[in-house]
Coordinates of C-alpha atoms in Angstrom, one line a residue:
Chain A
M1001 CA -20.3 0.5 -3.8
K1002 CA -20.6 3.4 -1.2
P1003 CA -18.8 3.2 2.1
R1004 CA -20.7 2.7 5.6
S1005 CA -21.8 5.8 7.2
F1006 CA -19.1 7.5 9.6
S1007 CA -18.6 11.0 11.4
F1008 CA -16.5 13.3 9.9
T1009 CA -14.4 15.9 11.8
T1010 CA -11.7 18.4 11.1
A1011 CA -9.0 18.4 13.3
H1012 CA -7.7 21.8 14.6
S1013 CA -4.4 20.6 16.1
V1014 CA -2.1 17.4 16.9
E1015 CA -3.6 17.4 20.2
H1016 CA -7.0 17.5 18.9
V1017 CA -6.2 14.5 16.9
I1018 CA -4.6 12.5 19.9
G1019 CA -7.7 13.3 22.2
L1020 CA -10.0 12.1 19.4
L1021 CA -8.0 8.9 19.1
Q1022 CA -7.8 8.2 22.8
E1023 CA -11.4 8.8 23.1
H1024 CA -13.0 6.6 20.0
G1025 CA -9.8 4.1 19.9
D1026 CA -10.0 1.6 17.0
E1027 CA -13.4 3.4 16.0
A1028 CA -11.4 6.4 14.4
K1029 CA -9.1 6.6 11.6
I1030 CA -7.0 9.4 10.5
I1031 CA -7.4 10.7 6.9
A1032 CA -5.1 12.8 5.2
G1033 CA -5.0 12.3 1.0
G1034 CA -6.9 9.1 1.6
Q1035 CA -5.7 7.1 -1.4
S1036 CA -5.1 4.1 0.6
L1037 CA -8.2 4.3 3.0
V1038 CA -10.7 5.7 0.7
P1039 CA -10.6 2.3 -1.3
T1040 CA -11.1 0.4 1.6
L1041 CA -14.1 2.5 3.1
N1042 CA -15.4 2.2 -0.6
M1043 CA -15.4 -1.6 -0.7
R1044 CA -16.5 -1.7 2.9
L1045 CA -13.2 -3.5 3.4
S1046 CA -12.9 -1.2 6.6
A1047 CA -15.6 0.7 8.5
P1048 CA -14.6 3.2 11.0
Q1049 CA -17.0 5.2 12.7
L1050 CA -15.2 8.4 12.6
L1051 CA -12.7 9.9 10.3
I1052 CA -10.6 12.6 11.5
D1053 CA -9.1 15.0 8.7
I1054 CA -6.0 16.3 9.5
S1055 CA -5.4 18.2 6.1
A1056 CA -5.9 21.5 7.7
L1057 CA -3.0 21.0 9.8
D1058 CA -0.4 23.3 8.6
E1059 CA 2.3 22.6 10.9
L1060 CA 2.6 19.2 9.2
R1061 CA 3.4 20.6 6.0
G1062 CA 7.0 21.6 4.5
I1063 CA 10.2 20.3 3.7
S1064 CA 13.2 22.2 5.4
L1065 CA 16.8 21.7 6.6
D1066 CA 17.6 21.0 9.9
G1067 CA 21.1 20.7 10.7
D1068 CA 22.5 17.7 8.9
R1069 CA 19.1 16.4 7.9
L1070 CA 16.3 17.0 5.8
R1071 CA 12.7 17.4 7.5
I1072 CA 9.8 16.6 5.7
G1073 CA 6.1 17.0 7.2
A1074 CA 3.9 14.3 7.2
L1075 CA 1.2 16.3 5.2
T1076 CA 3.9 16.8 2.4
R1077 CA 1.7 15.2 -1.0
H1078 CA 4.2 13.1 -3.3
V1079 CA 3.7 16.0 -6.1
E1080 CA 5.5 18.2 -3.9
L1081 CA 8.4 15.9 -3.2
Q1082 CA 8.8 15.5 -6.9
S1083 CA 9.1 19.2 -7.9
N1084 CA 10.9 19.9 -4.2
K1085 CA 14.3 21.7 -4.8
L1086 CA 16.0 20.5 -1.5
I1087 CA 14.7 16.9 -2.3
A1088 CA 16.6 16.8 -5.5
Q1089 CA 19.9 18.2 -4.3
H1090 CA 20.1 16.2 -0.9
L1091 CA 18.1 13.3 -1.5
P1092 CA 18.6 12.0 -5.0
L1093 CA 17.5 8.5 -3.8
I1094 CA 13.8 9.7 -2.9
A1095 CA 13.8 11.9 -6.2
S1096 CA 14.4 8.9 -8.4
A1097 CA 12.1 6.8 -6.4
I1098 CA 8.9 9.1 -6.4
N1099 CA 8.5 9.1 -9.9
H1100 CA 7.5 5.6 -9.7
V1101 CA 5.0 6.0 -6.8
A1102 CA 1.2 5.4 -8.1
H1103 CA -0.2 7.6 -10.8
V1104 CA -0.2 11.4 -10.9
A1105 CA -3.7 12.1 -9.7
I1106 CA -2.4 9.9 -7.1
R1107 CA 0.5 11.4 -6.5
N1108 CA -1.4 15.0 -6.2
R1109 CA -3.1 13.8 -2.9
G1110 CA -1.4 11.0 -1.4
T1111 CA 1.1 12.1 1.4
I1112 CA 4.3 10.6 2.9
G1113 CA 3.0 10.6 6.1
G1114 CA 0.1 8.4 5.3
N1115 CA 2.3 6.1 2.8
L1116 CA 4.6 5.3 5.9
S1117 CA 1.8 5.1 8.4
L1118 CA 0.2 2.3 6.0
A1119 CA 3.7 0.9 5.0
D1120 CA 2.3 -1.2 2.3
P1121 CA 5.0 -3.8 1.2
A1122 CA 5.1 -2.9 -2.2
S1123 CA 5.4 0.8 -2.1
E1124 CA 8.8 2.9 -2.4
L1125 CA 8.5 5.3 0.1
P1126 CA 9.3 2.6 3.4
A1127 CA 12.2 1.2 1.6
C1128 CA 13.7 4.3 0.6
S1129 CA 13.3 5.3 4.4
L1130 CA 15.1 2.1 5.4
A1131 CA 17.7 2.5 2.8
L1132 CA 18.4 6.0 3.7
G1133 CA 18.3 5.6 7.9
A1134 CA 15.5 8.0 8.1
E1135 CA 14.0 9.2 11.5
L1136 CA 10.3 9.3 12.0
S1137 CA 8.8 11.5 14.7
I1138 CA 5.6 10.3 16.4
V1139 CA 3.2 12.1 18.6
G1140 CA 1.3 10.2 21.1
N1141 CA -0.7 11.1 24.7
K1142 CA 2.8 10.6 26.3
G1143 CA 4.8 13.4 24.0
K1144 CA 6.8 13.0 20.9
R1145 CA 9.2 10.2 20.3
I1146 CA 11.7 9.5 17.6
V1147 CA 11.6 6.1 16.0
K1148 CA 14.4 4.8 13.4
A1149 CA 13.1 3.3 10.3
G1150 CA 14.9 0.0 11.1
D1151 CA 12.9 -0.4 14.1
Y1152 CA 9.7 1.0 12.6
F1153 CA 8.4 -1.6 9.9
K1154 CA 7.2 -4.7 12.0
D1155 CA 5.2 -6.8 9.9
L1156 CA 2.4 -7.0 7.0
Y1157 CA 0.8 -3.4 7.4
E1158 CA 2.0 -3.4 10.8
T1159 CA 4.6 -0.4 11.9
D1160 CA 6.0 0.5 15.6
L1161 CA 2.9 3.5 15.4
Q1162 CA 0.4 2.7 18.1
A1163 CA -3.3 3.1 17.6
N1164 CA -3.5 6.5 19.4
E1165 CA -0.3 8.2 18.0
I1166 CA 0.2 10.4 15.0
L1167 CA 3.2 10.2 12.5
V1168 CA 4.1 13.9 12.5
A1169 CA 7.4 14.4 10.5
I1170 CA 10.1 12.0 8.9
S1171 CA 13.8 13.4 8.6
F1172 CA 16.5 12.1 6.4
P1173 CA 20.2 12.3 6.3
L1174 CA 21.7 14.5 3.5
A1175 CA 23.6 13.1 0.8
T1176 CA 27.3 13.6 0.7
T1177 CA 29.8 13.8 -2.4
N1178 CA 30.4 10.2 -1.8
T1179 CA 26.9 8.9 -1.8
V1180 CA 25.6 6.1 -4.5
H1181 CA 22.0 5.1 -5.0
G1182 CA 20.1 3.2 -7.4
F1183 CA 16.5 2.3 -8.1
R1184 CA 14.7 -0.4 -9.9
E1185 CA 11.5 -1.9 -9.6
F1186 CA 9.2 -4.4 -12.1
V1187 CA 5.5 -3.4 -12.5
R1188 CA 3.1 -4.7 -14.7
R1189 CA 1.8 -1.3 -15.5
R1190 CA 3.7 2.0 -15.0
G1191 CA 2.6 3.2 -11.3
D1192 CA 0.7 0.0 -10.2
F1193 CA 2.3 -1.8 -7.3
A1194 CA 5.5 -3.2 -7.8
S1195 CA 6.1 -7.1 -8.0
C1196 CA 9.7 -6.6 -6.9
G1197 CA 12.0 -3.3 -6.3
L1198 CA 15.2 -2.4 -4.8
V1199 CA 16.7 0.9 -3.6
M1200 CA 20.0 1.3 -3.0
N1201 CA 21.7 4.2 -0.6
G1202 CA 25.4 4.0 0.3
E1203 CA 28.9 5.8 0.6
R1204 CA 32.0 5.2 -1.6
Q1205 CA 35.3 6.3 -1.2
D1206 CA 38.5 5.9 -3.5
G1207 CA 36.6 3.2 -5.6
K1208 CA 35.5 1.1 -2.3
L1209 CA 31.9 1.1 -0.9
T1210 CA 32.2 2.1 3.0
S1211 CA 28.4 1.8 3.4
L1212 CA 25.7 -0.3 1.7
A1213 CA 22.0 -0.3 2.3
P1214 CA 20.6 -2.4 -0.4
V1215 CA 16.7 -2.7 0.6
F1216 CA 14.2 -4.8 -1.4
F1217 CA 10.5 -4.2 -1.5
A1218 CA 7.3 -5.9 -2.8
I1219 CA 9.1 -9.4 -1.6
S1220 CA 8.1 -9.8 1.7
N1221 CA 5.5 -8.7 4.4
T1222 CA 8.0 -5.5 5.1
P1223 CA 11.0 -3.7 3.0
V1224 CA 14.3 -5.8 3.5
L1225 CA 17.5 -4.7 4.1
A1226 CA 20.1 -7.2 3.2
S1227 CA 22.9 -6.4 5.4
K1228 CA 24.5 -9.8 5.0
C1229 CA 24.7 -9.5 1.2
A1230 CA 26.0 -5.6 1.7
A1231 CA 28.4 -6.9 4.2
K1232 CA 30.2 -9.0 1.5
L1233 CA 30.6 -5.8 -0.7
L1234 CA 32.0 -3.4 1.6
N1235 CA 35.6 -2.2 1.4
K1236 CA 36.9 -4.2 -1.2
T1237 CA 37.4 -3.6 -5.1
L1238 CA 34.2 -4.5 -6.8
N1239 CA 34.3 -7.2 -9.2
D1240 CA 32.0 -10.2 -10.9
D1241 CA 33.1 -12.8 -8.7
L1242 CA 32.7 -10.8 -5.2
I1243 CA 29.3 -9.5 -6.7
E1244 CA 28.1 -13.0 -7.4
E1245 CA 29.1 -14.3 -4.1
A1246 CA 27.5 -11.7 -2.3
L1247 CA 24.1 -12.3 -4.4
L1248 CA 24.4 -16.0 -2.8
E1249 CA 23.5 -14.4 0.6
L1250 CA 20.0 -13.1 -0.8
D1251 CA 19.1 -16.5 -1.2
R1252 CA 19.8 -17.0 2.4
E1253 CA 18.5 -13.8 3.7
L1254 CA 15.6 -12.5 2.0
P1255 CA 12.2 -14.1 3.0
V1256 CA 10.6 -14.1 0.0
I1257 CA 6.7 -14.3 -0.5
G1258 CA 5.3 -15.0 -3.8
D1259 CA 2.0 -13.6 -4.9
I1260 CA -0.5 -14.3 -7.5
H1261 CA 1.3 -12.6 -9.9
T1262 CA 4.9 -13.2 -9.2
S1263 CA 6.2 -16.5 -8.2
T1264 CA 8.8 -16.8 -5.0
E1265 CA 11.6 -18.3 -7.8
M1266 CA 10.9 -14.8 -10.1
K1267 CA 10.8 -12.5 -7.3
L1268 CA 14.2 -13.7 -6.2
H1269 CA 15.2 -13.4 -9.8
L1270 CA 14.6 -10.2 -10.3
A1271 CA 16.0 -8.8 -7.0
K1272 CA 19.3 -10.4 -8.0
H1273 CA 19.2 -9.0 -11.4
Y1274 CA 18.6 -5.6 -10.0
L1275 CA 21.1 -5.8 -7.4
R1276 CA 23.7 -6.8 -10.1
E1277 CA 22.5 -3.7 -12.4
I1278 CA 22.6 -1.0 -9.8
L1279 CA 26.1 -2.2 -8.5
G1280 CA 27.1 -2.3 -12.3
E1281 CA 26.1 1.1 -12.9
I1282 CA 27.4 2.6 -9.4
N1283 CA 31.1 0.8 -10.4
V1284 CA 31.3 2.4 -13.8
Chain B
M1373 CA -2.4 -20.1 -4.4
N1374 CA -0.5 -22.6 -2.5
I1375 CA 1.5 -21.8 0.7
D1376 CA 3.0 -23.9 3.2
G1377 CA 5.4 -23.5 6.4
Q1378 CA 6.7 -25.6 9.1
F1379 CA 6.9 -24.9 13.0
Q1380 CA 8.8 -26.8 15.6
L1381 CA 6.5 -27.0 18.6
P1382 CA 8.1 -28.3 22.1
A1383 CA 5.8 -30.9 22.9
L1384 CA 4.9 -34.7 22.2
R1385 CA 2.7 -35.2 19.3
Q1386 CA -0.3 -36.8 21.0
K1387 CA -0.3 -33.6 23.0
V1388 CA 0.0 -31.0 20.2
W1389 CA -2.8 -33.1 18.6
N1390 CA -5.1 -32.8 21.4
K1391 CA -4.7 -28.7 21.7
L1392 CA -5.3 -28.4 18.1
N1393 CA -8.5 -30.0 18.6
D1394 CA -9.3 -28.2 21.6
V1395 CA -11.9 -25.8 20.7
D1396 CA -11.2 -23.5 23.7
V1397 CA -7.7 -23.5 22.6
L1398 CA -8.0 -22.5 19.3
R1399 CA -10.7 -19.9 20.3
D1400 CA -7.7 -18.2 22.3
F1401 CA -5.1 -18.3 19.4
I1402 CA -6.7 -17.7 16.3
P1403 CA -6.1 -14.1 15.6
G1404 CA -9.0 -11.9 15.4
C1405 CA -11.5 -15.0 16.8
E1406 CA -14.4 -13.5 18.4
S1407 CA -16.2 -16.5 18.6
L1408 CA -15.4 -20.7 17.8
D1409 CA -18.7 -23.1 18.1
Q1410 CA -18.5 -26.6 17.8
K1411 CA -21.7 -27.8 15.8
D1412 CA -20.6 -31.6 16.0
E1413 CA -17.8 -33.7 15.8
T1414 CA -16.3 -32.6 12.6
H1415 CA -17.9 -29.0 11.8
F1416 CA -17.1 -25.6 13.7
E1417 CA -18.3 -22.1 13.3
A1418 CA -16.0 -19.2 13.3
V1419 CA -16.7 -15.3 13.5
I1420 CA -13.2 -14.0 13.1
R1421 CA -12.2 -10.1 12.4
A1422 CA -9.7 -9.8 9.8
K1423 CA -7.3 -6.6 10.9
I1424 CA -4.8 -6.1 7.9
G1425 CA -3.7 -2.8 7.7
P1426 CA -6.8 -0.4 5.9
I1427 CA -8.9 -3.6 6.0
N1428 CA -10.8 -4.5 8.9
A1429 CA -14.1 -6.7 8.3
K1430 CA -15.7 -9.6 9.9
F1431 CA -15.9 -13.1 8.2
V1432 CA -18.1 -15.7 9.3
S1433 CA -16.3 -19.1 8.7
Q1434 CA -17.9 -22.6 8.4
I1435 CA -15.0 -25.0 9.2
E1436 CA -14.8 -28.9 8.5
L1437 CA -12.2 -31.3 9.7
Q1438 CA -11.6 -33.8 7.3
E1439 CA -9.2 -36.8 6.7
M1440 CA -8.7 -37.3 10.3
N1441 CA -6.0 -39.5 11.0
E1442 CA -5.2 -39.3 14.9
P1443 CA -2.5 -37.9 15.9
Q1444 CA -0.8 -37.4 12.9
S1445 CA -2.4 -35.5 10.0
Y1446 CA -6.0 -34.1 9.2
T1447 CA -7.2 -31.5 6.5
L1448 CA -9.3 -28.3 7.3
S1449 CA -11.9 -27.1 4.7
V1450 CA -12.6 -23.3 5.6
R1451 CA -15.6 -21.2 3.8
S1452 CA -15.5 -17.9 4.8
K1453 CA -18.1 -15.2 4.3
G1454 CA -17.3 -11.5 4.8
G1455 CA -20.6 -9.6 3.7
A1456 CA -19.9 -7.2 1.4
A1457 CA -16.1 -7.7 1.4
G1458 CA -16.4 -10.8 -0.7
M1459 CA -15.5 -14.7 0.8
G1460 CA -12.5 -17.0 0.8
E1461 CA -12.4 -20.7 0.8
G1462 CA -9.5 -22.4 1.8
L1463 CA -8.1 -25.9 2.7
A1464 CA -5.0 -26.4 4.8
S1465 CA -3.6 -29.9 5.6
V1466 CA -1.8 -30.2 8.8
E1467 CA 1.0 -32.8 9.3
L1468 CA 2.7 -33.8 12.8
N1469 CA 6.0 -35.4 13.0
E1470 CA 7.6 -36.6 15.9
E1471 CA 11.3 -35.6 16.3
D1472 CA 12.4 -36.7 19.9
T1473 CA 10.2 -34.8 22.4
D1474 CA 9.4 -32.2 19.9
T1475 CA 6.7 -32.3 17.0
L1476 CA 7.4 -30.6 13.8
L1477 CA 4.2 -29.3 12.2
H1478 CA 3.9 -29.0 8.6
Y1479 CA 1.0 -27.1 6.9
S1480 CA 0.0 -26.1 3.4
V1481 CA -2.7 -23.9 2.7
E1482 CA -4.6 -23.6 -0.9
L1483 CA -6.8 -20.4 -1.0
K1484 CA -9.1 -18.9 -3.2
V1485 CA -10.6 -15.4 -2.4
K1486 CA -13.7 -13.9 -4.3
G1487 CA -15.3 -10.5 -4.7
K1488 CA -13.9 -7.1 -3.5
L1489 CA -11.4 -8.6 -1.2
A1490 CA -9.7 -10.0 -4.5
Q1491 CA -9.7 -7.3 -6.5
I1492 CA -8.1 -5.1 -3.7
G1493 CA -6.1 -7.9 -2.0
S1494 CA -5.3 -10.5 -4.2
R1495 CA -1.5 -9.4 -4.4
L1496 CA -1.3 -9.6 -0.7
I1497 CA -2.8 -12.9 0.0
N1498 CA 0.4 -14.7 0.8
N1499 CA 1.7 -12.1 3.1
T1500 CA -1.6 -12.2 5.3
V1501 CA -1.5 -16.0 5.3
V1502 CA 2.2 -15.7 6.4
K1503 CA 1.6 -13.1 8.8
L1504 CA -1.4 -14.8 10.5
S1505 CA -0.1 -18.2 10.6
N1506 CA 3.1 -17.1 11.9
Q1507 CA 1.2 -15.1 14.5
F1508 CA -1.2 -18.2 15.4
F1509 CA 1.6 -20.7 15.9
E1510 CA 4.1 -18.3 17.8
S1511 CA 1.1 -17.9 20.2
F1512 CA 0.2 -21.4 19.9
A1513 CA 4.0 -22.8 20.3
A1514 CA 4.1 -20.3 23.6
Q1515 CA 1.7 -22.3 25.9
F1516 CA 4.1 -25.5 25.6
E1517 CA 7.0 -25.3 28.0
N1518 CA 9.0 -23.4 25.9
P1519 CA 8.5 -21.1 23.4
G1520 CA 8.5 -22.7 19.9
K1521 CA 10.0 -21.6 16.7
K1522 CA 9.9 -21.2 13.2
V1523 CA 12.0 -23.5 11.1
Chain C
M954 CA -19.6 14.2 21.4
S955 CA -21.9 17.0 19.8
E956 CA -19.2 18.0 17.3
L957 CA -19.5 14.8 15.4
T958 CA -22.1 14.0 13.1
Q959 CA -22.8 12.0 9.9
T960 CA -23.4 15.2 7.9
V961 CA -21.2 18.0 6.7
D962 CA -21.7 21.3 5.6
V963 CA -19.5 22.4 2.8
C964 CA -19.2 25.2 0.5
I965 CA -17.1 24.3 -2.5
T966 CA -16.3 26.4 -5.6
L967 CA -17.5 24.3 -8.6
N968 CA -16.8 25.7 -12.0
G969 CA -16.8 29.0 -10.6
H970 CA -20.0 28.6 -9.0
S971 CA -19.9 28.5 -5.3
I972 CA -22.3 25.8 -4.0
K973 CA -23.1 25.3 -0.3
A974 CA -24.5 21.9 1.0
T975 CA -25.3 20.1 3.8
I976 CA -24.3 16.4 2.8
P977 CA -23.5 12.8 4.1
A978 CA -19.7 12.6 5.3
R979 CA -19.4 9.4 3.4
E980 CA -20.2 11.1 0.2
N981 CA -17.5 11.1 -2.2
L982 CA -16.6 14.1 -4.6
A983 CA -17.9 12.1 -7.8
D984 CA -21.2 11.2 -6.1
F985 CA -21.5 15.2 -5.4
I986 CA -20.8 16.2 -8.7
R987 CA -22.9 13.6 -10.7
H988 CA -25.7 12.9 -8.3
R989 CA -25.9 16.2 -6.0
I990 CA -25.2 18.8 -8.8
G991 CA -26.0 16.6 -12.2
L992 CA -23.1 16.7 -13.8
M993 CA -22.8 13.4 -15.9
G994 CA -19.1 14.1 -17.5
T995 CA -17.4 12.8 -14.6
N996 CA -17.6 9.2 -14.6
V997 CA -17.2 6.2 -12.1
G998 CA -15.8 3.3 -12.8
C999 CA -13.8 1.2 -10.6
E1000 CA -14.3 3.0 -7.2
Q1001 CA -10.6 2.3 -6.1
G1002 CA -8.3 4.6 -7.6
I1003 CA -7.3 2.2 -10.4
C1004 CA -9.2 3.2 -13.7
G1005 CA -9.0 7.0 -13.5
A1006 CA -12.5 7.7 -15.1
C1007 CA -13.3 9.9 -12.4
T1008 CA -10.4 12.1 -12.7
I1009 CA -11.1 16.0 -11.8
R1010 CA -9.4 19.2 -10.8
L1011 CA -8.9 20.1 -7.3
N1012 CA -7.1 23.3 -6.5
G1013 CA -6.0 23.1 -10.0
D1014 CA -4.6 19.6 -10.1
S1015 CA -5.8 16.4 -11.5
V1016 CA -7.2 14.2 -8.4
R1017 CA -9.4 11.0 -8.2
S1018 CA -12.7 12.0 -7.1
C1019 CA -13.7 8.9 -6.0
L1020 CA -10.9 8.6 -3.6
T1021 CA -11.7 12.5 -2.2
L1022 CA -14.6 12.6 0.3
A1023 CA -16.5 16.0 -0.6
A1024 CA -16.1 16.8 2.9
Q1025 CA -12.2 17.2 2.2
A1026 CA -13.2 19.6 -0.8
N1027 CA -15.0 22.1 1.3
G1028 CA -13.5 25.5 0.9
H1029 CA -11.6 24.2 -2.1
T1030 CA -11.8 24.9 -6.0
V1031 CA -13.3 21.9 -8.2
E1032 CA -13.2 22.1 -12.0
T1033 CA -14.6 19.2 -14.0
I1034 CA -15.0 18.5 -17.7
E1035 CA -17.8 20.8 -18.3
G1036 CA -16.2 23.6 -16.7
L1037 CA -13.2 23.0 -18.9
T1038 CA -15.1 22.8 -21.7
D1039 CA -17.5 25.8 -21.2
S1040 CA -13.7 28.0 -20.5
G1041 CA -12.5 27.0 -23.5
E1042 CA -9.4 25.8 -21.9
I1043 CA -9.1 22.4 -23.5
S1044 CA -10.5 23.1 -26.9
Q1045 CA -7.6 22.8 -28.8
L1046 CA -7.1 19.3 -27.0
Q1047 CA -10.6 18.3 -27.7
E1048 CA -10.2 18.9 -31.3
A1049 CA -7.4 16.9 -31.6
F1050 CA -9.0 13.9 -29.9
H1051 CA -11.8 14.4 -32.6
R1052 CA -9.4 14.4 -35.4
N1053 CA -7.4 11.7 -34.4
N1054 CA -10.5 9.4 -33.2
A1055 CA -9.0 8.8 -29.8
A1056 CA -12.8 8.8 -28.2
Q1057 CA -14.7 5.9 -29.1
C1058 CA -17.2 4.8 -26.2
G1059 CA -16.1 8.1 -24.4
Y1060 CA -16.1 6.7 -21.2
C1061 CA -12.4 7.6 -20.2
T1062 CA -12.3 10.6 -22.1
P1063 CA -13.1 13.4 -19.6
A1064 CA -10.4 12.3 -17.3
M1065 CA -8.1 11.9 -20.3
L1066 CA -8.7 15.1 -21.6
I1067 CA -8.3 16.4 -17.9
T1068 CA -5.0 14.5 -16.9
A1069 CA -3.3 15.2 -20.4
T1070 CA -4.3 18.8 -20.1
E1071 CA -2.1 19.0 -17.0
L1072 CA 0.6 17.4 -18.9
L1073 CA 0.7 19.9 -21.7
N1074 CA 0.3 22.7 -19.1
S1075 CA 3.4 21.7 -17.3
K1076 CA 6.5 23.1 -18.5
T1077 CA 8.2 19.9 -19.1
E1078 CA 9.4 18.6 -22.2
I1079 CA 6.9 16.4 -23.9
S1080 CA 7.9 13.1 -25.4
R1081 CA 5.5 10.1 -26.6
D1082 CA 7.1 8.1 -23.6
K1083 CA 6.0 11.0 -21.1
I1084 CA 2.7 11.2 -22.5
R1085 CA 2.4 7.3 -21.9
E1086 CA 3.6 7.6 -18.2
Y1087 CA 1.6 10.6 -17.5
L1088 CA -1.6 8.6 -18.9
S1089 CA -1.0 5.5 -17.1
G1090 CA -3.2 6.1 -14.4
N1091 CA -6.2 6.3 -17.0
L1092 CA -7.5 3.3 -18.4
C1093 CA -9.4 2.9 -21.7
R1094 CA -10.7 0.0 -23.2
C1095 CA -11.3 0.9 -26.8
T1096 CA -8.7 2.8 -28.6
G1097 CA -5.7 1.1 -27.7
Y1098 CA -4.2 4.5 -26.6
H1099 CA -2.3 5.4 -29.8
A1100 CA -5.0 7.5 -31.3
I1101 CA -5.0 9.5 -27.3
I1102 CA -1.1 9.5 -27.5
D1103 CA -1.1 10.6 -31.1
A1104 CA -3.9 13.6 -30.3
V1105 CA -1.9 14.7 -26.9
E1106 CA 1.3 14.7 -29.1
E1107 CA -0.4 16.7 -31.8
V1108 CA -1.2 19.6 -29.4
A1109 CA 2.2 19.4 -27.5
E1110 CA 3.8 19.9 -30.9
A1111 CA 1.4 22.8 -31.8
Q1112 CA 2.4 24.2 -28.5
N1113 CA 5.9 24.2 -29.4
N1114 CA 5.9 25.5 -32.5
G1115 CA 3.6 28.2 -31.4
R1116 CA 6.7 29.4 -28.7

């Protein structure tokens, strides 16, 4: 199928984008890599009247150290995250997760800003943002604001990003020598949308976890931080009994929604299995 | 696909039943409802714009009320056509049970989706039903004295 | 507003030739290549990014031409299977595909060649697992993939021995 007709304009500044969004409201869509938007255009599942191409906005590019955080411009492509030395050094969780984001040709065009603006519940990067305590820089007609990842993901494809706003950058705190992390996901084919996944980030001192953020994805309408489960594991010596006790919390706190391929029971089973595996891995 | 859920509504069962059968009330609370017309006692036609993330498509739905058992239960049969986007068929059974002065509403939905929508969206159908039914029942519950809560 | 139109003027360097055209904004790069230019080696399958049959090179990177608007390729460099064949860049891999029976109906083949070439050109160590992973976004309904992986592995080994 072919998309419905639309107008196309190349934005020359963030202000230009905001002006167009204000003028055209719901009928305008921002396009960057287009890897999620164009399929819905092709299938006529959406039919905006105007596409605003932001791919020429160099101010939205780049990966750079900003004090004790790493700032990633919204137009940074997945392939750039994969090969970047700062990411490998300071954000090991992202470095391991990014290899699982879609297929190579998609990673060559898809952007982190597009990914987080859409916030697919099965996507790896929203979960990483939540686990790492990312901050999202959003610009609108009232200027710039910073939103913590914990306040950003609202519901299925629903974020704190408003219709006349644009995500310009994401910043992450840097990993320390105490940082521990893990990544697991279950997919039917490498690079496809996951049926259940877990990203975990934490700090360990003297053999005990002093902070822990296990975030499950592809199990519900948003990525889910299992904070009650994590609380059980803090400041204690990890052993099998403690881990099993913490896993019981997942029954209570994960709002699992099954899908056509993977039942609720299987998703919960995988969630527990992956947490057990990662805790075993970091406890060695 | 089968999905079910429960909501506690702060009103007597007969009142909830009446509201659930009031076209004007439903028109206000069905997410994305652009129009809802009653054809006869048990048949309705609705135009609903589904806006879920990148998807933004209009569906024309034929709704039939079946197995009416006032004020306790009924079944909604919905057939939606979204033009090129595809079509969906759903059967929703709704049951109302009295709990003191509250009413416990239980729903269970059986869904089939066809066409392009199924190709792209099948993995997210359940999520969508949960999101939209939460939206509907939260705003539906809010019209009674106290806001209802999901149980 | 006057600046908003449903047509776009583009200038795209396609296989070394500069092509200027006024096109509908909704025209994707796959249709631009096939119907406007007439190069039929770029195949269209699912139009939603799943099958990989439409993979081409944009500024040196493999991308889905069905998920790229031609308007977004304005000012950029596009290479298709025809360009890569004529330049001889992929001849070794093409011969390996031939030897290993890695092409049957041929629908996925141009995109397989382009994706596999990107892996062969990367400076990473190449294993069968790595090849499988790299080609996971390209569906083939005929070969069962083994012959394709054999062919890519053969070229990778030849490259290694040549170093």
